[in-house]
Tab-separated table of C-alpha atoms in Angstrom:
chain	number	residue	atom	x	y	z
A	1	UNK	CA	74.800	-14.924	5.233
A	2	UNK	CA	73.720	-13.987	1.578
A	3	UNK	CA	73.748	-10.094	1.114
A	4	UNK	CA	70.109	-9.076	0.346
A	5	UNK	CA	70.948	-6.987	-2.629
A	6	UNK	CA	70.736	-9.604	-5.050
A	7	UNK	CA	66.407	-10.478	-3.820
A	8	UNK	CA	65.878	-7.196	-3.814
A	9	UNK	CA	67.138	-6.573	-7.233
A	10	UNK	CA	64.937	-9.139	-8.321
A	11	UNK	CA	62.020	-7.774	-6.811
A	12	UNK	CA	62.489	-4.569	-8.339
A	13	UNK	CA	63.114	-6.676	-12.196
A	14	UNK	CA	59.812	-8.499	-11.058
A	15	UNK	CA	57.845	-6.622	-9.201
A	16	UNK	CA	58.955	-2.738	-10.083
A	17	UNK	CA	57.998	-0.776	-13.569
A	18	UNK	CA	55.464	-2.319	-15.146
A	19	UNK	CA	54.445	0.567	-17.239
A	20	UNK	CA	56.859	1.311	-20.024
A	21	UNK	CA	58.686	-1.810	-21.950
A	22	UNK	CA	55.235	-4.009	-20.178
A	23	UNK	CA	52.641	-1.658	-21.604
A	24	UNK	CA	51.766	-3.931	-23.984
A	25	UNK	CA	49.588	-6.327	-22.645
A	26	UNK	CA	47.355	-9.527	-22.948
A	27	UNK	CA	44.262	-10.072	-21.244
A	28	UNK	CA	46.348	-7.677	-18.250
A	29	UNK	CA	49.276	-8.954	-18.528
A	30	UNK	CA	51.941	-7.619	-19.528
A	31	UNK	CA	53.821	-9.120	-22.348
A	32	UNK	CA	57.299	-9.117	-20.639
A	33	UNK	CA	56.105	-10.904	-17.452
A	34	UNK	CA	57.853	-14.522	-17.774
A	35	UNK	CA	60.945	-12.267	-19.548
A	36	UNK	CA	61.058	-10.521	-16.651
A	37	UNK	CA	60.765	-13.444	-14.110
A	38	UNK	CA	63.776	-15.034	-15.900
A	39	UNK	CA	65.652	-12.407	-15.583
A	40	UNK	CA	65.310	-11.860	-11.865
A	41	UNK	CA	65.494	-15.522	-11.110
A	42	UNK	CA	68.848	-15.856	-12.578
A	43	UNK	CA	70.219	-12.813	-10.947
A	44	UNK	CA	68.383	-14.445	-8.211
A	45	UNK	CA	70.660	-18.095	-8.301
A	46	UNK	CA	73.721	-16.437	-9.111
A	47	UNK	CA	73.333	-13.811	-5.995
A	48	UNK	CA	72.733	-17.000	-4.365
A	49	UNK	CA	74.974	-19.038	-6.175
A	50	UNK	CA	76.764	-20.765	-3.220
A	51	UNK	CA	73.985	-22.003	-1.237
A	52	UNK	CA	72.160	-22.987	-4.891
A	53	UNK	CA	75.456	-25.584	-5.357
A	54	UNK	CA	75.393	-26.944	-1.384
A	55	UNK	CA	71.215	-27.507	-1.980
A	56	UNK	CA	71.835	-29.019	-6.089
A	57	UNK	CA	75.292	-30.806	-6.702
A	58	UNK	CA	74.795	-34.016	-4.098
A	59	UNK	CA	71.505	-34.254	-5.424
A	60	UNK	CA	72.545	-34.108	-9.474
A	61	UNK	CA	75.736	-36.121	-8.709
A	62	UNK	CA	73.850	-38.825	-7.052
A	63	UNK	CA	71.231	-38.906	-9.827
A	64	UNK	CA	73.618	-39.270	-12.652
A	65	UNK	CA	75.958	-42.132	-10.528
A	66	UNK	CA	72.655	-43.774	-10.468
A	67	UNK	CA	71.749	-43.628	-14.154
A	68	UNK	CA	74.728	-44.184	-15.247
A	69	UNK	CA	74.937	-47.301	-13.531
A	70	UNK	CA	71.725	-48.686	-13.664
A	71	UNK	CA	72.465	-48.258	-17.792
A	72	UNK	CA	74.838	-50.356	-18.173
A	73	UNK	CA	72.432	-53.427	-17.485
A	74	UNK	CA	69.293	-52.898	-19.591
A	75	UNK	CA	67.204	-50.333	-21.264
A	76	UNK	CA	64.393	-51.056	-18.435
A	77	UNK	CA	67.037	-50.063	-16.218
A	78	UNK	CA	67.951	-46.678	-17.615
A	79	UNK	CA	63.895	-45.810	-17.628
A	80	UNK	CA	64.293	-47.024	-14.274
A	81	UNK	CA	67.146	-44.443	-13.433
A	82	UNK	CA	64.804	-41.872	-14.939
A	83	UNK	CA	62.081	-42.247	-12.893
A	84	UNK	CA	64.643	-42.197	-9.710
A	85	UNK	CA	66.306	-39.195	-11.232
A	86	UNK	CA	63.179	-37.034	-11.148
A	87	UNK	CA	62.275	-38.246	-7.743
A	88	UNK	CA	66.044	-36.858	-6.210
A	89	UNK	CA	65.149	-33.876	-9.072
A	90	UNK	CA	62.407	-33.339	-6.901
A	91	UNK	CA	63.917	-33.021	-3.625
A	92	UNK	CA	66.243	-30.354	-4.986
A	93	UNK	CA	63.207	-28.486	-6.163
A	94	UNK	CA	61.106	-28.365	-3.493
A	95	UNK	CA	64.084	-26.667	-1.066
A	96	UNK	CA	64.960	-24.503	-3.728
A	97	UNK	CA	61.415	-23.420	-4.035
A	98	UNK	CA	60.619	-22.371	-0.325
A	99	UNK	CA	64.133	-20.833	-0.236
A	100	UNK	CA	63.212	-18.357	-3.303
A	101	UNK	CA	60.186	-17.484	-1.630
A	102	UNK	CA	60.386	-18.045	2.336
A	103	UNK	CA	63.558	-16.292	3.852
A	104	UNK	CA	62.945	-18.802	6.906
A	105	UNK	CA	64.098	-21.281	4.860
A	106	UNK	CA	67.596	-18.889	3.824
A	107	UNK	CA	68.474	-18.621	7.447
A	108	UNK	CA	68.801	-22.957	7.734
A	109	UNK	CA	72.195	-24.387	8.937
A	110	UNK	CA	73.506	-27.350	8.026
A	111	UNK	CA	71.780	-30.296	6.124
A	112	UNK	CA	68.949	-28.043	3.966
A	113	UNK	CA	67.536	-30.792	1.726
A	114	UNK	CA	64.463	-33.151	2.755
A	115	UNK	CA	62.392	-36.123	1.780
A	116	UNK	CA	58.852	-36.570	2.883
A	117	UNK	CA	54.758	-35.612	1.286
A	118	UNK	CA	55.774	-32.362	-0.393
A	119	UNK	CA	59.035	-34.628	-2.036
A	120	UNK	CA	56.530	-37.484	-2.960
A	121	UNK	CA	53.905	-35.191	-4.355
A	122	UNK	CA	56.027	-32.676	-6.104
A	123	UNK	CA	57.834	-36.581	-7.897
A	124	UNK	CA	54.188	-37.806	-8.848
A	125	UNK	CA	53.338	-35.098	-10.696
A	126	UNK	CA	56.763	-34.625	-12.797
A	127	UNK	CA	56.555	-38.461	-13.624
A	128	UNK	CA	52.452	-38.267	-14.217
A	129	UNK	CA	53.021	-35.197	-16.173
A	130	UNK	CA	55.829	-36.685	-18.425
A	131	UNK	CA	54.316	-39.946	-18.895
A	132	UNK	CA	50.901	-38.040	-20.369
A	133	UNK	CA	52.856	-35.963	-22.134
A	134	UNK	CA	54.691	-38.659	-23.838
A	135	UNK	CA	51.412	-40.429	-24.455
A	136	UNK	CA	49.990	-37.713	-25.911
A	137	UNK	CA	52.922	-37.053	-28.490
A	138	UNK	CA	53.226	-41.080	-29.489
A	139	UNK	CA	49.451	-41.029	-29.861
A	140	UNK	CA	49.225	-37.946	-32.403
A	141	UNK	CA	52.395	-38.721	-34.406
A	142	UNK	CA	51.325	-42.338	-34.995
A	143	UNK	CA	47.943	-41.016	-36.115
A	144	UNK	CA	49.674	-38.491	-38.054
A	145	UNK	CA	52.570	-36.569	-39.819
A	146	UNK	CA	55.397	-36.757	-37.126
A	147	UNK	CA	55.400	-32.961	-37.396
A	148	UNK	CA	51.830	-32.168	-37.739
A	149	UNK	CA	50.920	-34.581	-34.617
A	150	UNK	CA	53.940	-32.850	-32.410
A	151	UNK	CA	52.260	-29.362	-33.191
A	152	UNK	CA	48.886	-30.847	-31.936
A	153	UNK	CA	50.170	-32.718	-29.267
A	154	UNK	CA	52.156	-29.481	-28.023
A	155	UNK	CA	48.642	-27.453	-28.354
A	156	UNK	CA	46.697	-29.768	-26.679
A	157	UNK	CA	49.261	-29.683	-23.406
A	158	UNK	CA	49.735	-26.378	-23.288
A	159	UNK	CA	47.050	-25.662	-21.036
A	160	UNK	CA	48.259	-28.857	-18.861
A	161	UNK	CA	51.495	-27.342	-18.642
A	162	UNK	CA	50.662	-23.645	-18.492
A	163	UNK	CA	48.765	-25.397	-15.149
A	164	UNK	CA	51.052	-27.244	-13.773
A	165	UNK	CA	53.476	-24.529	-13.852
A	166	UNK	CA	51.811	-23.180	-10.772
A	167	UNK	CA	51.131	-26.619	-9.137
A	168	UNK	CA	54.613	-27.162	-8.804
A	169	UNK	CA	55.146	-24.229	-6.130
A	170	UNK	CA	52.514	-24.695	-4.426
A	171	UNK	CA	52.710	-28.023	-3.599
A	172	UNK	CA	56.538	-27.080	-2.587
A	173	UNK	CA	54.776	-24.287	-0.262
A	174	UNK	CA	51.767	-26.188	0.781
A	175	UNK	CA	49.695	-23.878	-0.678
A	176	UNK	CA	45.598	-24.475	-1.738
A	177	UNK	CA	45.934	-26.493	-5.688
A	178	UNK	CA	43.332	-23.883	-7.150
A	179	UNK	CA	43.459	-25.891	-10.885
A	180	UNK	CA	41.091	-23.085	-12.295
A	181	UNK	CA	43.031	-20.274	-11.322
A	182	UNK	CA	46.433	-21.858	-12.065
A	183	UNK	CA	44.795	-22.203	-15.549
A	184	UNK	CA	43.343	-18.906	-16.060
A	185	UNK	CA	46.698	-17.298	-14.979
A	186	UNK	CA	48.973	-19.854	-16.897
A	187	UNK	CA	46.711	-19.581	-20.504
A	188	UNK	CA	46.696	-15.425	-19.811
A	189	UNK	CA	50.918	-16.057	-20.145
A	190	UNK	CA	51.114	-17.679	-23.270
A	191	UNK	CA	52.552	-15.106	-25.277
A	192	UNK	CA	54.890	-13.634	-22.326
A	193	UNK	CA	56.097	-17.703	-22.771
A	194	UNK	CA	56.545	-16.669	-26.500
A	195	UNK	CA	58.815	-13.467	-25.920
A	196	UNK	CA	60.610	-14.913	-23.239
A	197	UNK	CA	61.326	-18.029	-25.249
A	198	UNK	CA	62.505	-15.603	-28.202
A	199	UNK	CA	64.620	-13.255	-25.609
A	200	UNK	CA	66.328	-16.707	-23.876
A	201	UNK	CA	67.215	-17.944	-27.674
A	202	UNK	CA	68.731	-14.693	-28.236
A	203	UNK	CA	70.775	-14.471	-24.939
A	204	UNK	CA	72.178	-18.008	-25.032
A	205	UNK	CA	73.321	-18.163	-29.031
A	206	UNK	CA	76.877	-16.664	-27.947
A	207	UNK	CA	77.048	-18.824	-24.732
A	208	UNK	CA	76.092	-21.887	-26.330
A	209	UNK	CA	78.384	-21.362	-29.037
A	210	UNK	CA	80.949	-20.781	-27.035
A	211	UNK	CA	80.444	-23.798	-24.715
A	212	UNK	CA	79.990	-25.951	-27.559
A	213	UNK	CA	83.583	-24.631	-28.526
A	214	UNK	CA	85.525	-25.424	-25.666
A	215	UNK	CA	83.896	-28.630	-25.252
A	216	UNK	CA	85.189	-29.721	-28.752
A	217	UNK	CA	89.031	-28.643	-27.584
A	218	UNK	CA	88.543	-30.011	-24.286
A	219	UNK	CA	87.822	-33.688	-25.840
A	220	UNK	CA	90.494	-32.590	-28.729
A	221	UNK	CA	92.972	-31.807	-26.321
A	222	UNK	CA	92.674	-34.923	-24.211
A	223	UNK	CA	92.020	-37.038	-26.796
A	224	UNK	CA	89.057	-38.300	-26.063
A	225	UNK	CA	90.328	-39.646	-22.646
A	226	UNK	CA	88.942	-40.402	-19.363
A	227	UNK	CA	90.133	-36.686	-17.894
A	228	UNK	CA	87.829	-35.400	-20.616
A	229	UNK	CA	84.990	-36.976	-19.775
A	230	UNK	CA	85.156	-36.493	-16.439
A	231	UNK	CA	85.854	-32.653	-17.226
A	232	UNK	CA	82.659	-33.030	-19.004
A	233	UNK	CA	80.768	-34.285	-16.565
A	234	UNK	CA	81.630	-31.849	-14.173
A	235	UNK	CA	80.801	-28.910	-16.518
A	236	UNK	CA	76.862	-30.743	-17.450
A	237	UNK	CA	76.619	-31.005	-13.692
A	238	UNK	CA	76.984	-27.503	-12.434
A	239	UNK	CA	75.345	-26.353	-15.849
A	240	UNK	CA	72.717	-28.397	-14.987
A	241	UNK	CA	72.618	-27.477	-11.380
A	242	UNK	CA	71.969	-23.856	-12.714
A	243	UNK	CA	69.403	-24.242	-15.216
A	244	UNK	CA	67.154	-26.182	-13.045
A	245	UNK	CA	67.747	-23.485	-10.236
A	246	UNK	CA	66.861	-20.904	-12.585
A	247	UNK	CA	63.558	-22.907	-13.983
A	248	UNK	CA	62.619	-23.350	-10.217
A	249	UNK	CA	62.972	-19.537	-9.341
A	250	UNK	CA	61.113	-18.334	-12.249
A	251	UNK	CA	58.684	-20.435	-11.536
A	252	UNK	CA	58.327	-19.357	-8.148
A	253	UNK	CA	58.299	-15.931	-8.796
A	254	UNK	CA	55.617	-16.117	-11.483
A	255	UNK	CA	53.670	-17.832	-8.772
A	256	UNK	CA	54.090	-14.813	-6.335
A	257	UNK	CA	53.023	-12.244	-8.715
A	258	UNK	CA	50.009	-14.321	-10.365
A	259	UNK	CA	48.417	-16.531	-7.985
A	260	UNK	CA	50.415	-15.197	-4.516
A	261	UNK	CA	50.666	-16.924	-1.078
A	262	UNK	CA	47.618	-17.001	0.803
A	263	UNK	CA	48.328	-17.322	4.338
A	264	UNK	CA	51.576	-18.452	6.404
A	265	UNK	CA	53.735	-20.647	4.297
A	266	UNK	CA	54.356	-23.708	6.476
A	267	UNK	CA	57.461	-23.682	8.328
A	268	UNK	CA	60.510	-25.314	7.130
A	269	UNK	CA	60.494	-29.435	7.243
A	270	UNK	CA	63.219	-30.592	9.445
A	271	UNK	CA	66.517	-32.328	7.946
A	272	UNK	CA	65.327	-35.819	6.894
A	273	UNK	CA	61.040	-35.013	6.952
């Protein structure tokens, strides 16, 4: 069983001392909020970091088999592998989700992950949200400077995003989709999304730089050879395993602290729901 130092750590990063560095505030809020939530939720995965890897690596390593096979065909194949990647994306999210937030769901043996309406709902929005998103971009940067159209595409989702944010968790706890709220919460965040963005940037320079490093001599040192790129591979998966972890987490903290959980969360889905 997981030691509950780690969640309680977060909830005191979280939760604990807003006054001081979060004095600064906008529209209530203080400024290191999302900082904060980052913070916690990776101290959160990596407290957890066992459990995190049985819940994420079938689910990445089936995704990328499947994408990297259905490439090799066509490029209608690869948008295909896409679309079934966020789907199995999906399913990963969702448990990780009600395990950051519902210790029910920590106590599970066995078989944790799940497929059924949260899954399906939680995959519709990810693809509908990408797909408008994509739209939205193509449609300003045809009309305009590929730069200028970005920046007004970007402003004109923001709110979309700073909504959906919240929509993500709650579908994963079947919680009430209160749009308005999720908005008015998200847009009162945008410029804790700013300093967090600008303390993440700052905290990942040396890591990045060193990763970037050793993957250079890894492929230098094998020569470029299969062993590489299956060393590779391994590294993007459990990299990527982590960073979507982390993503989920903070997201599910933010929505504990700004919206909260009305009610009793429903109880956990049974293997194969």
């Amino acid at each position: 069983m997981n030691s509950p130092a780690p969640i309680l750590a977060c909830r005191v990063i979280v939760c604990g001392g807003v006054g001081g560095l979060g004095d600064n505030e906008q529209g209530g809020v203080p400024l290191l909020t999302v900082p904060r939530a980052i913070l916690a939720a990776g101290a959160f995965v990596f407290g957890n970091f066992g459990d995190c890897l049985a819940r994420g690596l079938p689910v990445f390593l089936v995704a990328l088999l499947i994408e990297i096979g259905l490439g090799f065909f066509s490029q209608g194949f690869s948008i295909a592998g896409q679309v079934i990647s966020m789907i199995l994306f999906s399913i990963f999210a969702v448990s990780w989700h009600r395990y950051t937030l519902l210790p029910a769901e920590r106590m599970r043996k066995g078989f944790a992950l799940a497929f059924g309406l949260r899954e399906i709902r939680f995959a519709g929005l990810a693809i509908g949200t990408t797909v408008l998103g994509l739209l939205v971009f193509l449609a300003f940067t045809a009309l305009l400077t590929s730069g200028i159209g970005a920046i007004i595409g970007l402003v004109i989702m923001a709110p979309v995003y700073m909504t959906v944010l919240f929509m993500y968790p709650a579908i994963a706890l079947d919680q009430p989709l209160d749009l308005s709220l999720f908005l008015k919460k998200g847009v009162s965040l945008i410029l804790s999304y700013i300093v967090a963005l600008g303390m993440v940037m700052l905290i990942l320079v040396a890591p990045l730089a060193i990763l970037f490093f050793a993957m250079n001599l890894i492929t230098d040192i094998f020569d470029h050879s299969t062993a590489a790129t299956i060393i590779l591979l391994v590294v993007n998966l459990f990299l990527s395993v982590l960073f979507v972890a982390i993503t989920v987490t903070t997201a599910s903290f933010l929505y504990r602290d700004m919206i909260g959980l009305r009610g009793e969360a429903a109880p956990p889905s049974p293997p194969g729901a």
